[in-house]
Amino acid sequence: MQLIKDKQVTQDSWVFIADDAPLNADFNIVSQSRWRKEKAKLISQKGALGLRLESDTAVEDIVGDLKHFQLIELHIPVFTDGRAFTQARLLRSRFGFTGDIRVSGDFMRDQVFYLSRVGVSSFELNDQEDAQGIITSMEDFSVDYQESVA
């Protein structure tokens, strides 16, 4: 996997840990289901903690826990609507999340500019995607019609 963070291709230190797998990294991303079941244990672990949210998750459900996460991954299994845009905007502007907001899964190059405007700071790409092309696409538009949270 490739990672674009702050408009640069970079090494990804974060690892998504399946619900039934042991934590084994300094930068662990867990599912919301695992977080609910193992919250106390996860908080006591060394290392940085990230949370993967599916696009059908209400951000309001995790607001009280945001202080425990350095990264929120908005996972889009299949793009059908703009819920990830709303999730990112709420995390940044309404709930004041200052960590990394990452998008992974099924998003398109022409959405990257808009995702960055609503607060997404990193993009997980598959190995076939053109990382430089996606970085370039962040500059596709010179006029903004809406306010940015970034």
Coordinates of C-alpha atoms in Angstrom, one line a residue:
M1 CA 0.0 0.0 0.0
Q2 CA 1.1 3.6 -0.7
L3 CA 0.3 6.5 1.6
I4 CA -0.1 10.2 0.8
K5 CA 0.1 12.4 3.9
D6 CA 0.1 16.1 3.8
K7 CA 0.5 16.0 0.0
Q8 CA 3.6 13.8 0.0
V9 CA 4.2 10.1 -0.6
T10 CA 5.4 8.7 2.7
Q11 CA 6.0 5.4 4.5
D12 CA 3.0 4.1 6.4
S13 CA 3.8 3.0 10.0
W14 CA 0.2 2.2 10.9
V15 CA -1.1 -1.4 10.7
F16 CA -4.8 -2.4 10.8
I17 CA -5.1 -5.3 13.3
A18 CA -8.0 -7.8 12.7
D19 CA -10.4 -8.3 15.6
D20 CA -9.0 -11.7 16.4
A21 CA -5.3 -10.9 16.0
P22 CA -2.9 -9.7 18.7
L23 CA -1.7 -6.1 18.7
N24 CA 1.8 -6.2 17.4
A25 CA 2.8 -2.8 16.1
D26 CA 3.7 0.5 17.6
F27 CA 0.9 2.1 15.5
N28 CA -2.2 -0.1 15.7
I29 CA -5.5 0.6 14.0
V30 CA -8.5 -1.3 15.4
S31 CA -12.1 -1.7 14.3
Q32 CA -14.9 0.1 16.2
S33 CA -16.2 -3.4 17.3
R34 CA -12.9 -4.3 18.9
W35 CA -12.6 -0.8 20.5
R36 CA -16.0 -1.4 22.2
K37 CA -15.1 -4.8 23.4
E38 CA -11.5 -4.1 24.5
K39 CA -11.4 -0.4 25.3
A40 CA -9.7 -0.6 28.7
K41 CA -7.1 -3.1 27.4
L42 CA -6.4 -1.0 24.3
I43 CA -6.0 2.2 26.3
S44 CA -3.4 0.6 28.5
Q45 CA -1.3 -0.7 25.6
K46 CA 1.9 1.1 24.6
G47 CA 2.1 2.7 21.2
A48 CA -0.2 4.9 19.2
L49 CA -3.8 3.9 18.6
G50 CA -6.0 4.5 15.5
L51 CA -9.7 3.7 15.0
R52 CA -11.2 2.4 11.7
L53 CA -14.7 3.7 11.1
E54 CA -16.9 2.3 8.3
S55 CA -18.9 4.7 6.3
D56 CA -22.1 3.8 8.0
T57 CA -20.8 4.8 11.5
A58 CA -22.2 7.9 13.2
V59 CA -19.2 9.9 14.3
E60 CA -21.2 11.1 17.3
D61 CA -20.9 7.5 18.7
I62 CA -17.2 7.9 19.3
V63 CA -16.9 11.6 20.3
G64 CA -16.1 10.9 23.9
D65 CA -13.3 8.6 22.9
L66 CA -11.5 10.8 20.4
K67 CA -8.8 11.7 22.9
H68 CA -7.5 8.1 22.8
F69 CA -6.8 8.2 19.1
Q70 CA -4.0 9.7 17.0
L71 CA -5.6 8.5 13.8
I72 CA -9.1 8.0 12.5
E73 CA -9.3 5.9 9.4
L74 CA -12.5 6.4 7.3
H75 CA -12.9 3.1 5.4
I76 CA -15.0 3.2 2.3
P77 CA -15.6 -0.5 1.2
V78 CA -17.6 0.6 -1.8
F79 CA -18.3 4.3 -2.6
T80 CA -22.0 4.8 -2.8
D81 CA -22.5 8.2 -1.2
G82 CA -20.6 11.0 0.6
R83 CA -20.8 9.9 4.2
A84 CA -17.0 9.9 4.5
F85 CA -17.0 13.6 3.6
T86 CA -19.5 14.3 6.4
Q87 CA -17.6 12.1 8.9
A88 CA -14.3 14.0 8.2
R89 CA -15.9 17.4 8.4
L90 CA -17.6 16.6 11.7
L91 CA -14.4 15.2 13.2
R92 CA -12.4 18.3 12.3
S93 CA -14.8 21.2 12.7
R94 CA -17.5 20.1 15.2
F95 CA -15.6 17.7 17.4
G96 CA -12.1 19.3 17.1
F97 CA -10.1 16.1 16.2
T98 CA -6.5 17.2 15.5
G99 CA -5.0 13.9 14.7
D100 CA -4.6 12.3 11.2
I101 CA -7.8 11.6 9.4
R102 CA -7.2 9.0 6.7
V103 CA -9.4 7.6 3.9
S104 CA -8.9 4.1 2.7
G105 CA -10.8 1.8 0.3
D106 CA -12.9 2.8 -2.6
F107 CA -12.5 6.5 -3.3
M108 CA -11.6 8.2 -6.6
R109 CA -8.9 10.6 -7.7
D110 CA -11.4 13.4 -8.4
Q111 CA -12.7 13.2 -4.8
V112 CA -9.2 13.7 -3.2
F113 CA -9.4 17.5 -3.5
Y114 CA -12.8 17.7 -1.8
L115 CA -11.8 15.2 0.9
S116 CA -8.8 17.3 1.8
R117 CA -11.0 20.3 2.0
V118 CA -13.2 18.7 4.7
G119 CA -10.2 17.6 6.8
V120 CA -8.7 14.4 5.4
S121 CA -5.0 14.6 5.8
S122 CA -3.9 11.2 4.5
F123 CA -5.0 8.8 1.7
E124 CA -4.2 5.1 1.6
L125 CA -3.8 4.0 -2.0
N126 CA -3.5 0.6 -3.6
D127 CA -0.3 -0.2 -5.3
Q128 CA -1.8 0.3 -8.8
E129 CA -2.8 3.9 -8.2
D130 CA -0.7 6.8 -9.4
A131 CA 0.4 8.6 -6.2
Q132 CA 1.9 11.6 -8.0
G133 CA -1.2 12.0 -10.1
I134 CA -3.3 12.0 -7.0
I135 CA -1.1 14.6 -5.4
T136 CA -1.4 16.7 -8.5
S137 CA -5.2 16.4 -8.4
M138 CA -5.2 18.2 -5.0
E139 CA -4.4 21.3 -7.0
D140 CA -7.0 20.8 -9.7
F141 CA -9.2 23.7 -8.6
S142 CA -8.1 27.3 -8.0
V143 CA -11.5 28.7 -6.9
D144 CA -13.3 27.4 -3.8
Y145 CA -17.0 27.9 -3.3
Q146 CA -17.1 26.5 0.2
E147 CA -15.2 27.1 3.3
S148 CA -12.4 24.7 4.2
V149 CA -11.8 23.1 7.6
A150 CA -8.1 22.7 6.8

